[in-house]
Amino acid sequence: MSTELQKFLQPWSEMMDFNSRIAKGAEAISRFDFSEVAVGASPKTEVFRSDKVTLHHYESMVEGKPETEPVLIVYGLVGRYTMIDLQEDRSLVRNLLSRGVDLYVVDWGYPTRADQHLEFDDYVCHYLDECVNHICIEHDLDTINLFGICEGGTFTAMYAAMFPERVSNLMVSITPIDFGADVEDKDPSHGFLNVWIRNLNNKDIEKLLDAFGNLPGELMGAVFSAMTPIRSMTKYNLDLLNAANDDAKLMNFLRMEKWLADRPHHPGAAARQWLIDLYKENKLVKGEFELAGEKVDLGNITMPVLNIFAEHDHIIPPPCSSALGKYVGSDDYTDLCLPAGHVGIYVSSKLQGLVGDQIATWLMERQ
Amino acid sequence: MANDKPTGNPIFDIWLTNQQQFLKAQEDWMQPNAVPENPFMNVNFLDRSVNSWQLCEEQYDNWMKAAKNWMMGSAASESSEHQEEEYSAQVLNYLLNPATFMKSGFEIMDQVFRKLVNGPEFADIGMLEKKMLKSGEDWQNFKDAGQHYQEVISAAWLRAYNHFSDEFMDSLNEESPGSEEMLKRWLKIADEELVNTLRSDEFLDAQREFFAAGSSYRLKYQEFVDMWCDNHGIPTRSEVDDLHKIIYDLRREVRTLKRNIEKSESKKAAPKKKVPVKAKTKKKTAKKATVKVEAKEAKSGNTLPKED
């Protein structure tokens, strides 16, 4: 075909392709039953319950004894742990289980206004401690491994600092430790959460939490969307169109949507600490954050530490995570920086297997 | 077409302009008596154009069906744990309307926060109080703050659009870069403008005021609701919150007592034996090591997902 003819045809062809694609894609979606979209489906059993908090043990995927001591996965109160088990071929849970890691996960449940008074103290020193105790008793052990993700990483770091005698190895991922370190990140699209929260007056945060009791999940979802306006704008048209002509891609898209929409409320008292004490006043790295009447000293973290963070994380800027190395008392500390974003670190097809490999290898070297 | 009746959506307008220019350029080709050797003789361009727009309409109908399907699926869920799905369905429905293109992203925040602040409305229950409240200062402040917030955001979109127009509209008359490329450029420009706006003092002030005014209004509304409940012998929100606090404090007390009992009992129990797990390996000391995995080291596969 001549160049002239190609040039002539291009716009028309693009237009027709585009129209056909959107019509076909939209038709595919309209036939879809959204109730069939499942996330967090790896088989597991509830082994312990305390109030709304439940502890689950994943079914092993290998024959014989596990290769590691139990690992307890701790997600935060912002979002749900199902992100690490989004689907069969994008699941950190399955990647770890297939490498012989003995896995537990704590599910914080869905806090309501009745739970508005729960503080970090309750989550770290009570619920998390109860889960650790339960696993220790089940396995006749004194210590277990902790793996905290996002706010859950902050919980586990605090737990390891408060109860170092209960933790053999600490792994944290996409975890904020130094809440003021976003200023070191040169990417202007990173760290809006830090900037926006610092911009609020304490009394405004108090008022917001008083008005709703908790930090509403819907509001957090909206804030996350507002942090990436273009992505939010194109996801339900361009991204969806790209996914809609391929069943597998469409399911990936819908699973991610399901996870994003599944956003529990953050208990008010804990949100007050998260927003004011940590995001605004950065008390953890200053050694001023208190749990059960005691200051949390990150220097007490003397067990081996693996700190995984994402190079393109716009929610938790990498310097906020990598700061942990400066404060722990451990002489066995490893940073693992991965080329992904906040959620991409776990759901990216590129990194599937790699994260699981790195964690399992690091862990087994320390058994 | 686009020049006569802009849709208000820059991409659609540009797309329409493109099509108009393209079709105008093909007028000769589309005449019934066009030259026989014309390679497009067998193609009815006008019909294809009509088909193209029918596909557009069909697409919009399908989007609406999809949104409805989603919402019905969410509504079928009886558990309050799945309320978020309803929210997701609303967002989906909202974003499928091209008229909201200019305000996307921020509009979600505005919409969600307003919905949270206003709360539900049940027939005539409390409506009189709500009407009274909406004539007051708090409602006016919230309305003003919301309006200002939207103005700051709209101004950012307008700046982005002006920038885009300046750079590319002229070049469209010479040679079309293709709709996909145009979209990429538009999104890049808009992204840069919005990222700058999100850090600007003007935006930060507007956002702070919006949240503060919304919270104040919500608290004032709560006062009215409490008064109404009190007058009708219904437990007020404040009373229920007090009860929750009492239960919370009691639970903590029970927990402390239980823990003290367990501690005293564990002193009597024998110390636990640590059971070694299979294949103990020698500890490898990686003192303050940093491992940076480069993108090329990652396994090949699809591109990183958008939701990262």
XYZ file of C-alpha atoms in Angstrom:
675
model
C 0.000 0.000 0.000
C 1.391 3.390 -0.920
C 2.384 5.859 1.783
C -0.163 8.314 0.429
C -2.907 5.770 0.700
C -1.846 4.736 4.207
C -1.869 8.344 5.287
C -5.264 8.770 3.734
C -6.683 5.714 5.448
C -5.210 6.198 8.893
C -7.709 8.562 10.541
C -10.704 6.742 9.127
C -9.337 3.383 10.114
C -8.546 4.604 13.650
C -12.014 6.014 14.030
C -13.692 2.824 12.873
C -11.458 0.644 15.048
C -12.159 2.777 18.042
C -15.906 2.685 17.539
C -15.982 -1.058 16.955
C -13.836 -1.678 19.993
C -15.939 0.368 22.349
C -19.156 -1.150 21.046
C -17.809 -4.685 21.367
C -16.241 -4.022 24.746
C -19.304 -2.360 26.168
C -21.450 -5.207 24.983
C -19.140 -7.694 26.731
C -19.386 -5.777 29.989
C -23.153 -5.461 29.820
C -23.366 -9.268 29.713
C -21.090 -9.657 32.726
C -22.314 -10.849 36.106
C -20.393 -8.727 38.603
C -21.323 -10.933 41.536
C -18.970 -13.570 40.082
C -15.902 -11.385 40.564
C -14.034 -12.994 43.454
C -10.978 -11.674 45.287
C -8.956 -13.155 48.143
C -10.002 -16.654 47.137
C -7.014 -18.747 48.311
C -8.339 -21.424 50.678
C -7.966 -20.538 54.350
C -9.558 -21.385 57.677
C -10.593 -19.047 60.452
C -8.639 -20.165 63.512
C -9.247 -17.347 65.969
C -11.688 -14.487 66.517
C -11.672 -11.506 68.855
C -14.493 -8.966 68.461
C -14.540 -8.182 64.726
C -10.967 -9.298 64.192
C -10.356 -12.744 62.714
C -7.189 -14.739 62.183
C -6.987 -17.090 59.212
C -4.570 -19.883 58.368
C -3.948 -20.493 54.675
C -3.957 -24.059 53.382
C -0.482 -25.256 52.549
C 0.339 -25.810 48.886
C 3.303 -28.094 49.489
C 3.620 -31.624 50.783
C 5.066 -32.213 54.240
C 6.137 -29.695 56.816
C 6.397 -26.020 55.971
C 9.818 -24.644 55.171
C 9.438 -21.721 57.557
C 8.116 -20.797 60.943
C 4.663 -19.196 60.686
C 4.395 -15.823 58.992
C 1.559 -13.530 60.025
C 0.474 -11.077 57.327
C -0.865 -7.817 58.756
C -2.629 -5.403 56.453
C -3.710 -1.906 57.508
C -7.120 -0.459 58.285
C -7.110 1.461 55.016
C -8.303 -1.069 52.440
C -8.429 -4.826 52.713
C -5.809 -7.577 52.824
C -7.362 -9.217 49.742
C -5.046 -7.070 47.620
C -2.276 -9.643 48.190
C -4.519 -12.409 46.908
C -6.322 -10.680 44.088
C -6.488 -13.654 41.751
C -4.820 -17.000 41.223
C -2.055 -15.748 38.945
C -1.523 -12.477 40.834
C -1.258 -13.544 44.412
C 1.572 -13.014 46.839
C -0.233 -15.444 49.116
C -0.054 -18.237 46.548
C 3.524 -17.363 45.640
C 4.584 -17.705 49.264
C 2.505 -20.835 49.913
C 3.986 -22.527 46.867
C 7.458 -21.886 48.291
C 6.595 -23.616 51.524
C 5.892 -20.574 53.683
C 3.415 -21.217 56.504
C 0.984 -18.280 56.205
C -1.554 -16.608 58.443
C -3.450 -13.391 57.830
C -5.303 -11.094 60.203
C -8.572 -9.603 58.973
C -9.569 -6.441 60.863
C -13.171 -6.766 59.658
C -15.513 -3.866 58.988
C -15.452 -1.335 61.838
C -18.680 0.570 62.445
C -19.412 3.649 64.528
C -19.489 1.321 67.548
C -15.738 0.833 67.002
C -14.891 4.518 66.793
C -12.899 4.476 70.037
C -10.422 1.796 68.962
C -6.875 3.118 69.023
C -3.512 1.928 67.762
C -2.997 0.512 71.223
C -5.973 -1.812 70.715
C -4.826 -2.953 67.312
C -1.132 -3.377 68.094
C -0.965 -4.332 71.765
C -4.216 -6.239 71.950
C -5.604 -7.701 68.707
C -2.253 -8.239 67.006
C -0.779 -9.579 70.223
C -3.686 -11.997 70.587
C -3.110 -13.272 67.059
C 0.609 -13.719 67.694
C -0.168 -15.534 70.949
C -2.610 -17.832 69.252
C -0.098 -18.813 66.562
C 2.680 -19.282 69.126
C 0.480 -21.581 71.191
C -0.675 -23.539 68.127
C 2.909 -24.142 67.007
C 4.470 -24.300 70.465
C 6.769 -21.418 69.637
C 7.933 -18.295 71.444
C 8.312 -16.193 68.318
C 6.857 -15.895 64.821
C 7.581 -13.894 61.677
C 5.597 -10.745 60.960
C 4.890 -9.305 57.552
C 3.161 -5.911 57.620
C 1.777 -4.118 54.599
C 1.100 -0.370 54.315
C -0.453 0.811 57.599
C -0.146 -2.818 58.707
C 3.611 -2.382 58.315
C 3.485 0.503 60.758
C 1.513 -1.748 63.139
C 4.067 -4.555 62.878
C 7.031 -2.202 63.277
C 5.402 -0.841 66.428
C 4.657 -4.365 67.653
C 8.233 -5.489 67.014
C 9.457 -2.437 68.931
C 7.116 -3.115 71.852
C 7.492 -6.907 71.934
C 10.815 -7.771 70.267
C 10.894 -11.066 72.147
C 7.863 -12.267 70.152
C 9.162 -11.574 66.638
C 11.813 -13.689 64.883
C 11.911 -11.711 61.660
C 10.168 -8.511 60.646
C 9.140 -7.851 57.063
C 7.391 -4.649 56.105
C 6.210 -3.449 52.753
C 5.074 -0.074 51.329
C 5.092 1.101 54.926
C 5.229 4.697 56.115
C 7.695 5.215 58.961
C 8.974 8.763 58.497
C 5.816 10.650 57.543
C 7.733 13.821 56.749
C 10.221 12.237 54.344
C 7.984 12.856 51.327
C 9.825 16.168 50.899
C 12.867 14.134 49.791
C 10.906 12.634 46.900
C 11.538 14.588 43.707
C 8.483 13.284 41.849
C 5.779 15.983 42.152
C 3.020 13.393 41.753
C 4.155 11.555 44.884
C 3.118 12.312 48.446
C -0.140 14.241 48.023
C -1.518 12.450 51.037
C 1.327 13.831 53.180
C 0.908 17.339 51.782
C -2.879 17.368 52.105
C -2.983 16.001 55.637
C -0.276 18.389 56.849
C -2.343 21.199 55.358
C -5.328 20.431 57.587
C -5.633 22.016 61.007
C -5.798 19.592 63.926
C -9.170 21.000 64.900
C -10.475 20.363 61.371
C -9.379 16.734 61.549
C -11.038 16.452 64.973
C -14.218 17.959 63.580
C -14.241 15.636 60.596
C -13.862 12.589 62.827
C -16.405 13.882 65.332
C -18.877 14.418 62.524
C -18.648 10.858 61.209
C -17.341 8.923 64.204
C -14.891 7.128 61.933
C -12.881 8.124 58.899
C -15.376 7.031 56.224
C -14.101 4.449 53.754
C -15.841 6.273 50.905
C -13.973 9.452 51.729
C -10.625 7.667 51.721
C -11.507 6.130 48.371
C -12.360 9.559 46.977
C -9.101 11.025 48.304
C -7.111 8.261 46.609
C -8.954 8.924 43.340
C -8.296 12.646 43.605
C -4.566 11.966 43.977
C -4.433 10.647 40.416
C -7.047 12.724 38.581
C -6.130 11.643 35.062
C -5.994 7.996 35.941
C -9.324 8.307 37.717
C -10.752 10.048 34.701
C -9.654 7.454 32.148
C -10.127 4.252 34.056
C -13.813 3.806 33.323
C -13.491 4.604 29.683
C -10.054 4.090 28.150
C -8.737 1.489 30.581
C -12.005 -0.338 30.665
C -12.169 -0.331 26.879
C -8.714 -1.786 26.634
C -9.693 -4.503 29.046
C -13.178 -5.161 27.761
C -12.225 -7.062 24.626
C -10.208 -9.610 26.544
C -11.989 -11.699 29.177
C -8.865 -12.232 31.265
C -7.980 -8.525 31.257
C -11.559 -7.631 32.027
C -11.574 -9.914 35.048
C -8.306 -8.339 36.241
C -9.861 -4.915 35.897
C -13.034 -5.907 37.704
C -11.168 -7.645 40.531
C -9.144 -4.517 41.078
C -12.340 -2.460 41.080
C -13.881 -4.793 43.585
C -10.861 -4.470 45.854
C -10.834 -0.672 45.520
C -14.527 -0.427 46.349
C -14.153 -2.682 49.383
C -12.955 0.033 51.719
C -13.890 -0.274 55.396
C -14.172 2.742 57.681
C -11.082 3.558 59.726
C -11.950 3.695 63.443
C -12.022 7.334 64.542
C -9.593 7.239 67.464
C -6.997 5.301 65.467
C -7.562 7.685 62.537
C -6.887 10.621 64.874
C -3.513 9.078 65.735
C -2.802 8.158 62.115
C -3.553 11.645 60.802
C -2.415 13.899 63.627
C 0.223 11.998 65.621
C 1.825 10.319 62.639
C 1.107 12.185 59.401
C 1.117 15.646 60.919
C 3.409 15.419 63.906
C 5.612 12.522 62.774
C 5.804 11.207 66.329
C 7.011 7.695 65.488
C 10.459 8.681 64.242
C 10.702 11.340 66.934
C 10.260 8.617 69.542
C 7.156 10.354 70.886
C 4.414 7.960 69.771
C 2.914 6.098 72.717
C 1.265 2.705 73.027
C -0.063 1.417 76.350
C 1.478 4.419 78.075
C 4.959 3.671 76.746
C 6.926 5.430 74.024
C 7.540 3.282 70.958
C 11.281 3.010 70.401
C 12.120 1.682 66.931
C 15.622 1.050 68.221
C 14.164 -1.989 70.012
C 13.719 -3.666 66.647
C 16.760 -5.902 66.874
C 15.548 -8.891 64.873
C 16.349 -9.178 61.114
C 14.342 -6.699 59.041
C 13.336 -6.807 55.383
C 11.902 -3.518 54.131
C 10.201 -3.690 50.726
C 9.062 -0.512 49.035
C 7.987 0.661 45.614
C 9.975 3.079 43.511
C 6.840 4.599 41.945
C 4.657 4.634 45.036
C 2.627 7.851 44.909
C 0.750 7.056 48.142
C 3.706 6.191 50.382
C 6.714 7.945 48.850
C 9.794 5.660 48.935
C 11.781 7.898 51.368
C 8.959 7.561 53.924
C 9.471 3.789 53.860
C 13.231 3.506 53.450
C 13.680 5.700 56.526
C 13.114 2.619 58.708
C 16.760 1.620 58.240
C 17.879 4.742 60.121
C 15.883 3.933 63.217
C 15.983 0.174 63.794
C 18.472 -1.378 66.174
C 18.951 -4.469 63.994
C 22.330 -5.233 62.437
C 20.591 -7.393 59.832
C 18.566 -4.935 57.792
C 17.747 -5.195 54.082
C 16.032 -2.674 51.815
C 14.336 -4.068 48.722
C 13.260 -1.418 46.234
C 10.992 -2.676 43.470
C 10.117 -0.976 40.166
C 6.372 -0.668 40.737
C 3.683 1.439 42.342
C 1.873 1.105 45.648
C -0.442 -1.690 44.571
C 1.492 -2.747 41.481
C 4.135 -4.219 43.769
C 1.647 -7.024 44.466
C -0.659 -7.161 41.491
C 1.712 -6.424 38.629
C 2.134 -9.380 36.290
C 5.752 -8.299 35.773
C 6.617 -8.729 39.422
C 4.613 -11.893 40.029
C 6.916 -14.453 41.546
C 9.736 -11.997 42.083
C 8.358 -10.522 45.325
C 7.446 -13.979 46.622
C 10.908 -15.280 45.707
C 12.696 -12.434 47.442
C 10.640 -12.748 50.606
C 10.860 -16.551 50.765
C 14.613 -16.564 50.115
C 15.273 -13.872 52.696
C 13.110 -15.675 55.218
C 14.598 -19.124 54.670
C 18.104 -17.772 55.057
C 17.080 -16.681 58.524
C 15.330 -19.829 59.757
C -20.728 19.552 13.805
C -17.985 20.344 16.234
C -17.485 23.954 15.217
C -21.198 24.689 15.204
C -22.089 22.913 18.373
C -19.273 22.164 20.791
C -20.057 19.334 23.199
C -18.129 20.927 26.041
C -15.776 17.971 25.980
C -12.436 18.852 24.361
C -11.601 15.359 23.174
C -15.007 14.791 21.637
C -14.862 18.198 20.002
C -11.459 17.488 18.546
C -12.575 14.095 17.410
C -15.614 15.615 15.754
C -13.506 18.309 14.109
C -11.170 15.646 12.831
C -13.986 13.666 11.340
C -15.492 16.771 9.788
C -12.187 17.678 8.174
C -11.665 14.150 7.031
C -15.130 13.796 5.523
C -14.873 17.205 3.845
C -11.601 16.182 2.257
C -13.261 13.037 0.942
C -16.274 14.781 -0.623
C -15.091 14.095 -4.147
C -14.414 10.485 -3.441
C -17.868 9.993 -2.102
C -19.698 11.298 -5.155
C -21.702 8.569 -6.918
C -19.816 9.179 -10.154
C -16.358 9.110 -8.724
C -13.618 7.698 -10.921
C -13.919 3.923 -11.375
C -10.293 3.272 -10.457
C -10.899 4.825 -7.086
C -9.854 2.121 -4.574
C -12.760 3.099 -2.314
C -15.420 2.775 -4.952
C -16.913 -0.268 -3.244
C -17.112 1.437 0.072
C -20.084 3.548 0.947
C -18.410 6.173 3.086
C -21.607 7.881 4.104
C -23.127 4.653 5.283
C -19.990 3.846 7.196
C -20.084 7.223 8.813
C -23.679 6.670 9.887
C -22.724 3.220 11.147
C -19.882 4.743 13.049
C -22.210 7.066 14.935
C -24.697 4.302 15.499
C -21.902 2.368 17.147
C -21.249 5.370 19.373
C -24.859 5.492 20.438
C -24.894 1.753 20.928
C -21.803 2.045 23.049
C -23.410 4.630 25.306
C -26.501 2.453 25.708
C -24.311 -0.490 26.602
C -22.412 1.566 29.147
C -25.691 2.466 30.755
C -26.745 -1.186 30.763
C -23.442 -2.167 32.313
C -23.780 0.443 35.021
C -27.305 -0.706 35.755
C -26.158 -4.310 35.881
C -23.420 -3.353 38.339
C -25.794 -1.394 40.511
C -28.366 -4.167 40.547
C -25.653 -6.641 41.547
C -24.675 -4.393 44.420
C -28.241 -3.804 45.494
C -28.773 -7.568 45.640
C -26.143 -7.790 48.360
C -27.906 -7.733 51.695
C -24.831 -7.215 53.831
C -23.912 -3.756 55.002
C -20.339 -4.902 54.490
C -20.833 -4.448 50.754
C -22.085 -0.888 50.753
C -18.893 0.088 49.013
C -20.054 -1.766 45.927
C -23.030 0.503 45.662
C -20.665 3.442 45.882
C -18.520 1.916 43.179
C -21.557 1.465 40.958
C -22.526 5.099 41.411
C -19.057 6.237 40.500
C -19.090 4.006 37.460
C -22.450 5.330 36.347
C -21.306 8.876 36.893
C -18.074 8.583 34.970
C -19.701 7.022 31.972
C -21.369 10.309 31.205
C -19.038 12.315 28.943
C -20.531 15.583 30.203
C -18.582 15.142 33.438
C -15.240 14.669 31.687
C -13.869 18.065 32.652
C -14.528 17.575 36.316
C -13.530 13.936 36.750
C -11.301 12.908 39.612
C -12.038 15.840 41.829
C -15.739 15.565 41.237
C -15.671 12.175 42.951
C -14.317 13.793 46.087
C -16.875 16.568 45.900
C -19.734 14.162 45.295
C -18.733 11.664 47.981
C -18.107 14.286 50.628
C -21.354 16.103 49.907
C -23.232 12.819 50.118
C -21.577 12.002 53.430
C -22.242 15.445 54.845
C -25.850 15.695 53.709
C -26.722 12.213 54.880
C -29.873 10.351 53.885
C -33.312 11.904 53.613
C -36.313 9.902 54.759
C -39.660 11.241 53.571
C -40.675 13.975 56.011
C -38.612 12.834 58.997
C -36.458 15.718 60.093
C -37.077 17.597 56.865
C -38.293 20.707 58.657
C -35.098 20.777 60.713
C -33.045 20.237 57.570
C -34.810 23.106 55.821
C -34.159 25.383 58.779
C -30.550 24.344 58.835
C -30.109 24.971 55.140
C -31.169 28.557 55.619
C -28.370 29.006 58.147
C -24.772 30.145 58.026
C -23.199 26.674 58.168
C -24.982 25.518 55.032
C -24.062 28.722 53.221
C -20.413 28.291 54.226
C -20.407 24.714 53.003
C -22.029 25.732 49.729
C -19.525 28.542 49.215
C -16.555 26.341 50.111
C -17.765 23.649 47.713
C -18.198 26.178 44.971
C -14.748 27.633 45.521
C -13.215 24.153 45.525
C -14.877 23.425 42.190
C -13.752 26.755 40.790
C -10.118 26.019 41.604
C -10.388 22.647 39.905
C -12.297 23.918 36.900
C -9.683 26.633 36.456
C -6.985 23.935 36.358
C -8.875 22.042 33.653
C -9.355 25.239 31.725
C -5.645 26.057 31.904
C -4.845 22.549 30.710
C -7.309 22.861 27.859
C -5.951 26.264 26.802
C -2.440 24.876 26.867
C -3.531 21.903 24.779
C -5.394 24.114 22.326
C -2.432 26.459 21.902
C -0.072 23.613 21.197
C -2.094 21.373 18.984
C -5.221 22.904 17.497
C -3.331 24.718 14.762
C -1.444 21.627 13.752
C -4.692 19.728 13.299
C -5.402 21.694 10.111
C -2.159 20.553 8.574
C -1.876 16.921 9.477
C -3.870 14.953 12.004
C -1.681 13.247 14.586
C -4.406 10.617 15.086
C -6.954 10.480 17.837
C -4.936 8.140 20.035
C -1.897 10.355 19.928
C -4.037 13.437 20.584
C -5.579 11.802 23.568
C -2.149 10.920 24.932
C -0.993 14.505 24.531
C -4.116 15.901 26.095
C -3.818 13.596 29.086
C -0.158 14.423 29.545
C -0.829 18.154 29.522
C -3.817 17.803 31.821
C -1.836 15.592 34.194
C 0.992 18.118 34.486
C -1.408 20.964 35.103
C -3.414 19.065 37.692
C -0.364 17.779 39.559
C 0.824 21.381 39.877
C -2.612 22.470 41.022
C -2.820 19.766 43.689
C 0.206 21.282 45.391
C -0.818 24.900 44.960
C -1.736 27.081 47.940
C -5.007 27.963 46.297
C -6.036 24.311 46.047
C -4.800 23.462 49.547
C -6.773 26.362 51.045
C -9.886 25.434 49.098
C -9.679 21.789 50.090
C -9.113 22.616 53.763
C -12.058 25.011 53.809
C -14.275 22.509 52.005
C -13.623 19.766 54.573
C -13.907 22.177 57.511
C -17.176 23.680 56.300
C -18.626 20.250 55.528
C -17.722 18.926 58.971
C -19.200 22.003 60.688
C -22.436 21.644 58.780
C -22.608 17.941 59.544
C -22.082 18.568 63.260
C -24.754 21.270 63.270
C -27.115 18.901 61.482
C -26.332 16.281 64.121
C -27.359 18.759 66.829
C -30.725 19.255 65.130
C -31.241 15.519 64.726
C -30.378 14.972 68.389
C -32.895 17.632 69.377
C -35.541 15.994 67.210
C -34.808 12.525 68.636
C -34.810 13.901 72.168
C -38.227 15.521 71.633
C -39.626 12.254 70.281
C -38.203 9.990 72.954
C -35.690 8.372 70.612
C -32.098 7.743 71.776
C -29.848 10.428 70.346
C -26.617 9.879 68.425
C -24.673 11.409 71.305
C -26.264 9.004 73.769
C -25.417 6.034 71.567
C -21.857 7.323 71.178
C -21.630 7.585 74.971
C -22.748 3.982 75.276
C -20.117 2.881 72.799
C -17.491 4.681 74.848
C -18.663 3.015 78.040
C -18.586 -0.424 76.395
C -15.156 0.287 74.951
C -13.770 1.299 78.357
C -15.301 -1.753 80.007
C -13.828 -4.041 77.387
C -10.392 -2.589 77.976
C -10.806 -3.085 81.676
C -11.848 -6.703 81.201
C -8.903 -7.226 78.869
C -6.461 -5.845 81.404
C -7.910 -8.042 84.135
C -7.758 -11.117 81.900
C -4.189 -10.375 80.977
C -3.197 -9.968 84.616
C -4.800 -13.312 85.439
C -3.048 -14.999 82.505
C 0.269 -13.512 83.556
C -0.048 -14.821 87.078
C -1.066 -18.247 85.733
C 1.740 -18.396 83.216
C 4.263 -17.892 85.990
C 3.200 -21.271 87.302
C 3.315 -22.989 83.885
C 6.488 -24.593 82.479
C 8.412 -22.572 79.846
C 7.564 -23.374 76.240
C 9.930 -25.445 74.167
C 10.809 -24.049 70.780
C 10.348 -26.699 68.079
C 12.824 -26.273 65.228
C 11.392 -26.225 61.734
C 12.700 -28.226 58.814
C 16.021 -27.355 57.171
C 17.611 -24.803 59.435
C 19.966 -22.659 57.426
C 22.813 -20.570 58.629
C 21.829 -16.976 59.138
C 23.232 -14.758 56.452
C 24.084 -11.351 57.761
C 23.152 -8.628 55.343
C 24.065 -5.671 57.410
C 22.104 -2.667 56.151
C 21.957 -4.030 52.634
C 20.048 -2.327 49.870
C 18.722 -4.307 46.945
C 17.261 -2.386 44.071
C 15.469 -4.478 41.496
C 15.589 -2.849 38.101
C 12.608 -3.020 35.784
C 14.517 -5.220 33.322
C 15.101 -7.811 36.053
C 11.411 -8.250 36.520
C 9.873 -11.122 34.645
C 8.468 -10.277 31.273
C 4.740 -9.908 31.125
C 2.057 -7.353 30.724
C 2.605 -3.744 31.553
C 2.141 -2.568 35.119
C -1.498 -2.167 36.003
C -2.970 1.286 36.106
C -4.045 0.886 39.725
C -0.602 1.057 41.209
